[in-house]
């Protein structure tokens, strides 16, 4: 009996520590992988060499999609809610800060012991003066991040990174009914891209911003506009880091995403928040009915919600720089909007940008 007691005690202790060991091992492995990938991209950029494009085959995409990333993301979300002991908070957050280059001097609360769990740390707020909003340019960056691509939409195709495209209609879904929009609809015989352009002489533009895990996780309104409709696409939660975006064609169409559409002074305007691994939760502050990363969904389905009702004929007005939503870790924002032909981006592909800085103007 004594021998049995001596044998079972350490096993119980090991079992209790196992989740922590798994967390440390997976987190450390991921951190090392991200550091290595970032290092390779940085070396190529310093040499002025573009990363080679090698698209994944169908079986590679199918194999990747078979990984239970949605389940893992839900598990990660629950793990993020676990309150950490006070003594463990600083070492855990310090490892994250070192791995992803987080600037805590910008945080409204710099004391790491203040954040009870990883979720609170990810959603930390910034000091009011940390991100001044540009008042000169008409469109600002809605978030911190890296510019993956920008420019005019051509032939109903949008570039997620240079040389890798996706279908505009697959990404946004079928055209929203005229009753839910403030502006007139183009003739049905026109292409999907032409139907989005409502004013003669205008063009359709796009901008893709990648939020790394170390970036500020909230996103804001990029301009003064009115949100009239939300479309939620359940889907995969594959990684959206630039390396994967160069590898999987139509990556943004595979992944779960929330498309907000409406209008601004020049016509059509949309902002899409794209989910990613461990970012199953996308939150829109004014949309309490939105629930992302559900346990089950029908492939190819989407859910529509109109913000225009008998009591609200206009939709949701948003001011430039106003808080709009948040991710749990890091992901991608895609802007697709209509503007006159003389609209100019003030960007370079691959550059770092911060919320409030100019994207472009007339």
Short mmCIF file of C-alpha atoms in Angstrom, two decimals:
data_model
loop_
_atom_site.label_atom_id
_atom_site.label_comp_id
_atom_site.label_asym_id
_atom_site.label_seq_id
_atom_site.Cartn_x
_atom_site.Cartn_y
_atom_site.Cartn_z
CA UNK A 1 0.00 0.00 0.00
CA UNK A 2 2.80 2.39 0.92
CA UNK A 3 4.54 1.59 -2.35
CA UNK A 4 1.36 2.36 -4.30
CA UNK A 5 0.91 5.74 -2.59
CA UNK A 6 4.50 6.69 -3.36
CA UNK A 7 3.95 5.76 -6.99
CA UNK A 8 0.66 7.66 -7.60
CA UNK A 9 1.52 11.01 -6.02
CA UNK A 10 4.07 12.15 -8.62
CA UNK A 11 1.85 10.97 -11.48
CA UNK A 12 -0.96 13.18 -10.21
CA UNK A 13 1.37 16.15 -10.04
CA UNK A 14 2.58 15.55 -13.60
CA UNK A 15 -1.03 15.32 -14.81
CA UNK A 16 -1.92 18.63 -13.19
CA UNK A 17 1.05 20.34 -14.84
CA UNK A 18 0.50 18.84 -18.26
CA UNK A 19 -1.70 21.66 -19.72
CA UNK A 20 0.91 24.22 -18.71
CA UNK A 21 3.68 22.14 -20.31
CA UNK A 22 1.66 21.89 -23.53
CA UNK A 23 1.06 25.65 -23.52
CA UNK A 24 4.75 26.43 -23.03
CA UNK A 25 5.86 23.89 -25.67
CA UNK A 26 3.39 24.98 -28.37
CA UNK A 27 3.79 28.66 -27.58
CA UNK A 28 7.57 28.42 -27.63
CA UNK A 29 7.54 26.43 -30.87
CA UNK A 30 5.22 28.89 -32.56
CA UNK A 31 7.27 31.86 -31.34
CA UNK A 32 10.43 30.29 -32.75
CA UNK A 33 8.75 29.54 -36.08
CA UNK A 34 7.43 33.10 -36.39
CA UNK A 35 10.85 34.55 -35.57
CA UNK A 36 12.46 32.41 -38.26
CA UNK A 37 9.84 33.28 -40.90
CA UNK A 38 10.07 36.99 -40.10
CA UNK A 39 13.85 36.83 -40.28
CA UNK A 40 13.75 35.25 -43.76
CA UNK A 41 11.32 37.88 -45.06
CA UNK A 42 13.37 40.69 -43.56
CA UNK A 43 16.53 39.43 -45.23
CA UNK A 44 14.80 39.27 -48.60
CA UNK A 45 13.36 42.79 -48.17
CA UNK A 46 16.78 44.20 -47.20
CA UNK A 47 18.21 42.78 -50.42
CA UNK A 48 15.32 44.20 -52.42
CA UNK A 49 14.21 40.72 -53.41
CA UNK A 50 10.53 39.81 -53.56
CA UNK A 51 9.61 36.56 -51.87
CA UNK A 52 8.99 33.92 -54.57
CA UNK A 53 5.38 32.94 -55.23
CA UNK A 54 4.67 29.21 -54.97
CA UNK A 55 0.97 28.46 -54.90
CA UNK A 56 -0.29 25.48 -52.95
CA UNK A 57 -1.89 22.63 -54.87
CA UNK A 58 -5.48 21.58 -54.22
CA UNK A 59 -4.43 18.64 -52.06
CA UNK A 60 -2.16 20.87 -49.97
CA UNK A 61 -5.01 23.32 -49.36
CA UNK A 62 -7.37 20.43 -48.54
CA UNK A 63 -4.81 18.97 -46.13
CA UNK A 64 -4.36 22.33 -44.41
CA UNK A 65 -8.13 22.84 -44.14
CA UNK A 66 -8.47 19.38 -42.55
CA UNK A 67 -6.54 20.65 -39.52
CA UNK A 68 -9.15 21.50 -36.85
CA UNK A 69 -8.15 25.19 -36.70
CA UNK A 70 -11.65 26.25 -35.64
CA UNK A 71 -11.61 23.86 -32.69
CA UNK A 72 -8.07 24.90 -31.79
CA UNK A 73 -9.07 28.56 -32.00
CA UNK A 74 -12.02 28.00 -29.65
CA UNK A 75 -9.72 26.16 -27.25
CA UNK A 76 -7.19 28.98 -27.49
CA UNK A 77 -9.98 31.49 -26.80
CA UNK A 78 -10.98 29.63 -23.64
CA UNK A 79 -7.37 29.36 -22.56
CA UNK A 80 -7.02 33.11 -23.00
CA UNK A 81 -9.84 33.61 -20.49
CA UNK A 82 -8.07 31.66 -17.75
CA UNK A 83 -6.89 34.02 -15.02
CA UNK A 84 -3.14 33.80 -14.52
CA UNK A 85 -1.57 33.89 -11.05
CA UNK A 86 -0.11 37.32 -10.33
CA UNK A 87 3.45 35.94 -10.16
CA UNK A 88 3.10 34.31 -13.61
CA UNK A 89 1.72 37.32 -15.50
CA UNK A 90 4.94 39.24 -16.00
CA UNK A 91 7.04 36.32 -17.34
CA UNK A 92 4.26 35.14 -19.71
CA UNK A 93 3.52 38.62 -21.07
CA UNK A 94 7.21 39.49 -21.24
CA UNK A 95 7.84 36.45 -23.46
CA UNK A 96 5.02 37.56 -25.76
CA UNK A 97 6.33 41.15 -25.81
CA UNK A 98 9.83 39.97 -26.73
CA UNK A 99 8.61 37.52 -29.37
CA UNK A 100 6.34 39.92 -31.25
CA UNK A 101 7.95 43.28 -30.49
CA UNK A 102 5.08 44.81 -28.51
CA UNK A 103 5.58 48.44 -27.46
CA UNK A 104 4.05 48.59 -24.01
CA UNK A 105 4.96 52.28 -23.60
CA UNK A 106 1.95 53.02 -25.82
CA UNK A 107 -0.45 51.01 -23.65
CA UNK A 108 -2.90 52.87 -21.45
CA UNK A 109 -1.83 50.54 -18.62
CA UNK A 110 1.86 49.55 -18.76
CA UNK A 111 1.84 47.43 -15.59
CA UNK A 112 1.75 43.80 -16.76
CA UNK A 113 0.26 42.63 -13.47
CA UNK A 114 -2.90 44.60 -14.34
CA UNK A 115 -3.91 42.13 -17.08
CA UNK A 116 -5.63 39.16 -15.49
CA UNK A 117 -5.48 36.92 -18.56
CA UNK A 118 -4.12 36.78 -22.09
CA UNK A 119 -7.38 38.04 -23.55
CA UNK A 120 -7.20 41.28 -21.57
CA UNK A 121 -3.58 41.70 -22.61
CA UNK A 122 -4.37 41.17 -26.31
CA UNK A 123 -7.20 43.73 -26.14
CA UNK A 124 -5.19 46.35 -24.25
CA UNK A 125 -6.10 49.96 -24.97
CA UNK A 126 -3.67 52.65 -26.06
CA UNK A 127 -2.94 56.01 -24.55
CA UNK A 128 -5.14 58.68 -26.18
CA UNK A 129 -2.15 60.52 -27.68
CA UNK A 130 -0.49 57.35 -29.02
CA UNK A 131 -2.41 57.36 -32.32
CA UNK A 132 -3.29 60.84 -33.62
CA UNK A 133 -5.84 60.65 -36.43
CA UNK A 134 -4.82 62.39 -39.66
CA UNK A 135 -7.36 65.11 -40.42
CA UNK A 136 -6.02 66.03 -43.86
CA UNK A 137 -6.40 62.78 -45.81
CA UNK A 138 -9.84 61.33 -46.54
CA UNK A 139 -8.96 57.67 -45.77
CA UNK A 140 -6.79 56.60 -42.82
CA UNK A 141 -5.49 53.24 -41.71
CA UNK A 142 -8.13 51.50 -39.57
CA UNK A 143 -5.48 49.57 -37.64
CA UNK A 144 -1.82 48.99 -36.97
CA UNK A 145 -0.23 46.53 -39.36
CA UNK A 146 1.67 45.91 -42.56
CA UNK A 147 0.49 46.94 -46.02
CA UNK A 148 0.31 43.76 -48.11
CA UNK A 149 -1.21 45.31 -51.21
CA UNK A 150 -3.19 48.27 -52.53
CA UNK A 151 -4.35 49.82 -55.79
CA UNK A 152 -7.21 49.66 -58.29
CA UNK A 153 -9.39 46.59 -58.60
CA UNK A 154 -9.05 45.20 -62.12
CA UNK A 155 -11.03 42.51 -63.95
CA UNK A 156 -13.03 41.63 -60.81
CA UNK A 157 -9.83 40.32 -59.18
CA UNK A 158 -8.14 41.64 -56.02
CA UNK A 159 -4.55 40.96 -55.00
CA UNK A 160 -4.04 39.61 -51.47
CA UNK A 161 -0.27 39.90 -52.02
CA UNK A 162 1.57 40.75 -55.22
CA UNK A 163 0.92 38.08 -57.84
CA UNK A 164 -1.73 36.18 -55.83
CA UNK A 165 -5.35 37.17 -56.43
CA UNK A 166 -8.87 36.29 -55.37
CA UNK A 167 -12.33 36.87 -56.84
CA UNK A 168 -14.05 40.08 -55.78
CA UNK A 169 -17.50 38.46 -55.91
CA UNK A 170 -16.39 35.36 -53.98
CA UNK A 171 -14.92 37.60 -51.30
CA UNK A 172 -17.86 40.00 -50.85
CA UNK A 173 -20.63 37.60 -51.85
CA UNK A 174 -23.65 38.37 -54.08
CA UNK A 175 -24.70 41.98 -54.55
CA UNK A 176 -26.82 43.33 -51.69
CA UNK A 177 -30.42 44.22 -52.57
CA UNK A 178 -31.02 47.80 -53.68
CA UNK A 179 -33.43 48.46 -50.79
CA UNK A 180 -30.58 48.15 -48.28
CA UNK A 181 -28.30 50.64 -50.04
CA UNK A 182 -28.54 54.42 -50.23
CA UNK A 183 -27.36 54.67 -53.82
CA UNK A 184 -28.62 53.42 -57.16
CA UNK A 185 -27.64 50.11 -58.60
CA UNK A 186 -25.90 49.67 -61.94
CA UNK A 187 -27.64 47.71 -64.71
CA UNK A 188 -27.65 43.94 -63.96
CA UNK A 189 -25.86 43.17 -67.21
CA UNK A 190 -22.65 44.80 -65.99
CA UNK A 191 -19.85 42.90 -64.24
CA UNK A 192 -19.86 42.59 -60.47
CA UNK A 193 -17.15 45.22 -60.22
CA UNK A 194 -19.09 47.67 -62.38
CA UNK A 195 -22.21 47.14 -60.27
CA UNK A 196 -20.33 48.35 -57.19
CA UNK A 197 -19.24 51.58 -58.89
CA UNK A 198 -22.21 53.93 -58.61
CA UNK A 199 -20.86 57.21 -60.02
CA UNK A 200 -19.58 57.84 -63.50
CA UNK A 201 -15.83 58.43 -63.61
CA UNK A 202 -15.15 56.55 -60.37
CA UNK A 203 -12.94 53.51 -59.90
CA UNK A 204 -12.87 50.69 -57.36
CA UNK A 205 -9.85 50.56 -55.03
CA UNK A 206 -8.58 48.10 -52.43
CA UNK A 207 -6.09 47.99 -49.57
CA UNK A 208 -4.99 44.95 -47.52
CA UNK A 209 -3.54 45.43 -44.01
CA UNK A 210 -2.06 42.51 -42.06
CA UNK A 211 -2.20 42.73 -38.26
CA UNK A 212 0.64 40.78 -36.67
CA UNK A 213 0.13 39.21 -33.21
CA UNK A 214 2.16 42.02 -31.63
CA UNK A 215 0.09 44.82 -33.16
CA UNK A 216 -2.68 46.80 -31.51
CA UNK A 217 -5.68 44.48 -31.94
CA UNK A 218 -8.55 46.99 -32.23
CA UNK A 219 -9.65 48.49 -35.54
CA UNK A 220 -11.36 51.80 -36.24
CA UNK A 221 -13.40 53.53 -38.90
CA UNK A 222 -11.11 54.49 -41.82
CA UNK A 223 -13.30 57.40 -42.94
CA UNK A 224 -16.66 59.10 -42.43
CA UNK A 225 -19.20 56.61 -43.75
CA UNK A 226 -22.50 54.86 -43.03
CA UNK A 227 -22.64 51.09 -42.46
CA UNK A 228 -25.88 49.67 -43.81
CA UNK A 229 -25.22 45.92 -44.01
CA UNK A 230 -23.22 43.11 -42.43
CA UNK A 231 -22.46 39.78 -44.07
CA UNK A 232 -20.81 37.01 -42.04
CA UNK A 233 -19.08 34.15 -43.84
CA UNK A 234 -18.28 31.16 -41.59
CA UNK A 235 -15.22 29.35 -42.87
CA UNK A 236 -11.75 28.04 -42.19
CA UNK A 237 -9.33 29.75 -39.84
CA UNK A 238 -6.04 29.32 -41.66
CA UNK A 239 -3.11 31.59 -40.90
CA UNK A 240 -3.11 34.86 -42.85
CA UNK A 241 0.53 35.83 -42.33
CA UNK A 242 2.23 37.06 -45.53
CA UNK A 243 4.00 33.75 -46.10
CA UNK A 244 0.72 31.82 -46.20
CA UNK A 245 -0.96 34.58 -48.24
CA UNK A 246 1.72 34.03 -50.90
CA UNK A 247 1.09 30.28 -50.80
CA UNK A 248 -2.71 29.84 -50.83
CA UNK A 249 -4.73 31.47 -53.61
CA UNK A 250 -8.03 32.97 -52.46
CA UNK A 251 -6.97 32.52 -48.83
CA UNK A 252 -9.26 35.34 -47.73
CA UNK A 253 -12.22 33.66 -49.45
CA UNK A 254 -11.57 30.40 -47.58
CA UNK A 255 -11.39 32.02 -44.15
CA UNK A 256 -14.17 33.22 -41.88
CA UNK A 257 -14.81 36.92 -42.35
CA UNK A 258 -17.20 39.75 -41.53
CA UNK A 259 -18.01 42.14 -44.39
CA UNK A 260 -19.38 45.57 -43.50
CA UNK A 261 -20.75 47.50 -46.48
CA UNK A 262 -22.23 50.96 -46.85
CA UNK A 263 -21.44 54.25 -48.48
CA UNK A 264 -19.30 57.35 -48.09
CA UNK A 265 -19.30 60.66 -49.92
CA UNK A 266 -17.90 59.06 -53.09
CA UNK A 267 -20.17 55.98 -53.20
CA UNK A 268 -19.61 52.34 -52.21
CA UNK A 269 -17.41 51.57 -49.20
CA UNK A 270 -16.65 48.28 -47.43
CA UNK A 271 -14.44 47.04 -44.60
CA UNK A 272 -13.85 43.31 -44.11
CA UNK A 273 -12.36 41.74 -41.00
CA UNK A 274 -10.79 38.38 -41.94
CA UNK A 275 -10.41 35.70 -39.27
CA UNK A 276 -7.31 33.56 -38.83
CA UNK A 277 -5.88 30.78 -36.67
CA UNK A 278 -6.51 31.62 -33.01
CA UNK A 279 -8.58 34.62 -34.13
CA UNK A 280 -11.95 32.92 -34.32
CA UNK A 281 -13.53 35.78 -32.42
CA UNK A 282 -14.22 38.92 -34.47
CA UNK A 283 -16.12 41.56 -32.55
CA UNK A 284 -18.01 44.54 -34.02
CA UNK A 285 -18.92 46.91 -31.21
CA UNK A 286 -22.32 48.01 -32.54
CA UNK A 287 -23.36 44.51 -33.70
CA UNK A 288 -24.40 42.45 -30.67
CA UNK A 289 -26.01 39.75 -32.87
CA UNK A 290 -22.70 38.76 -34.49
CA UNK A 291 -21.26 35.44 -33.26
CA UNK A 292 -18.18 34.06 -35.01
CA UNK A 293 -16.42 30.66 -34.95
CA UNK A 294 -19.50 28.59 -34.16
CA UNK A 295 -18.92 24.84 -33.69
CA UNK A 296 -20.74 23.98 -36.92
CA UNK A 297 -21.66 25.72 -40.17
CA UNK A 298 -22.67 24.92 -43.73
CA UNK A 299 -19.87 25.20 -46.25
CA UNK A 300 -20.36 28.16 -48.58
CA UNK A 301 -23.10 29.69 -46.42
CA UNK A 302 -23.29 33.25 -45.15
CA UNK A 303 -25.53 35.27 -42.85
CA UNK A 304 -26.87 38.71 -43.74
CA UNK A 305 -27.98 41.44 -41.37
CA UNK A 306 -29.30 44.87 -42.32
CA UNK A 307 -28.80 47.90 -40.09
CA UNK A 308 -31.56 49.71 -41.97
CA UNK A 309 -34.99 49.32 -40.39
CA UNK A 310 -38.24 51.19 -39.91
CA UNK A 311 -36.71 52.93 -36.91
CA UNK A 312 -33.35 53.53 -38.57
CA UNK A 313 -33.52 54.60 -42.21
CA UNK A 314 -29.86 55.61 -42.45
CA UNK A 315 -27.83 52.73 -40.97
CA UNK A 316 -24.91 53.14 -38.57
CA UNK A 317 -22.98 56.40 -39.03
CA UNK A 318 -19.24 56.10 -38.33
CA UNK A 319 -16.80 58.96 -37.89
CA UNK A 320 -13.19 58.70 -39.05
CA UNK A 321 -11.12 57.16 -36.26
CA UNK A 322 -14.11 55.95 -34.23
CA UNK A 323 -13.78 52.54 -32.52
CA UNK A 324 -15.28 49.86 -34.75
CA UNK A 325 -14.20 46.40 -33.52
CA UNK A 326 -11.41 44.09 -32.41
CA UNK A 327 -9.61 40.79 -33.01
CA UNK A 328 -8.38 38.43 -30.33
CA UNK A 329 -4.84 38.05 -31.68
CA UNK A 330 -3.97 39.36 -35.15
CA UNK A 331 -5.50 39.10 -38.58
CA UNK A 332 -6.28 41.10 -41.72
CA UNK A 333 -8.39 44.10 -42.71
CA UNK A 334 -9.44 44.51 -46.35
CA UNK A 335 -10.85 47.81 -47.60
CA UNK A 336 -12.70 47.91 -50.94
CA UNK A 337 -14.19 51.25 -51.89
CA UNK A 338 -15.25 53.51 -54.72
CA UNK A 339 -13.48 56.82 -55.37
CA UNK A 340 -12.76 59.25 -58.20
CA UNK A 341 -9.96 58.43 -60.63
CA UNK A 342 -7.63 61.00 -59.06
CA UNK A 343 -7.60 59.18 -55.71
CA UNK A 344 -3.98 58.49 -54.74
CA UNK A 345 -2.59 56.10 -52.15
CA UNK A 346 0.28 57.45 -50.04
CA UNK A 347 1.70 53.98 -49.38
CA UNK A 348 4.43 51.51 -50.26
CA UNK A 349 3.83 47.76 -50.34
CA UNK A 350 5.35 46.09 -47.31
CA UNK A 351 5.52 49.23 -45.19
CA UNK A 352 4.48 49.31 -41.55
CA UNK A 353 1.54 51.55 -40.74
CA UNK A 354 -0.27 52.61 -37.61
CA UNK A 355 -3.89 53.37 -36.95
CA UNK A 356 -4.65 57.01 -37.79
CA UNK A 357 -1.98 57.41 -40.46
CA UNK A 358 -2.99 58.32 -44.01
CA UNK A 359 -3.82 55.68 -46.60
CA UNK A 360 -4.71 58.06 -49.39
CA UNK A 361 -6.71 61.05 -50.54
CA UNK A 362 -7.91 63.03 -53.52
#
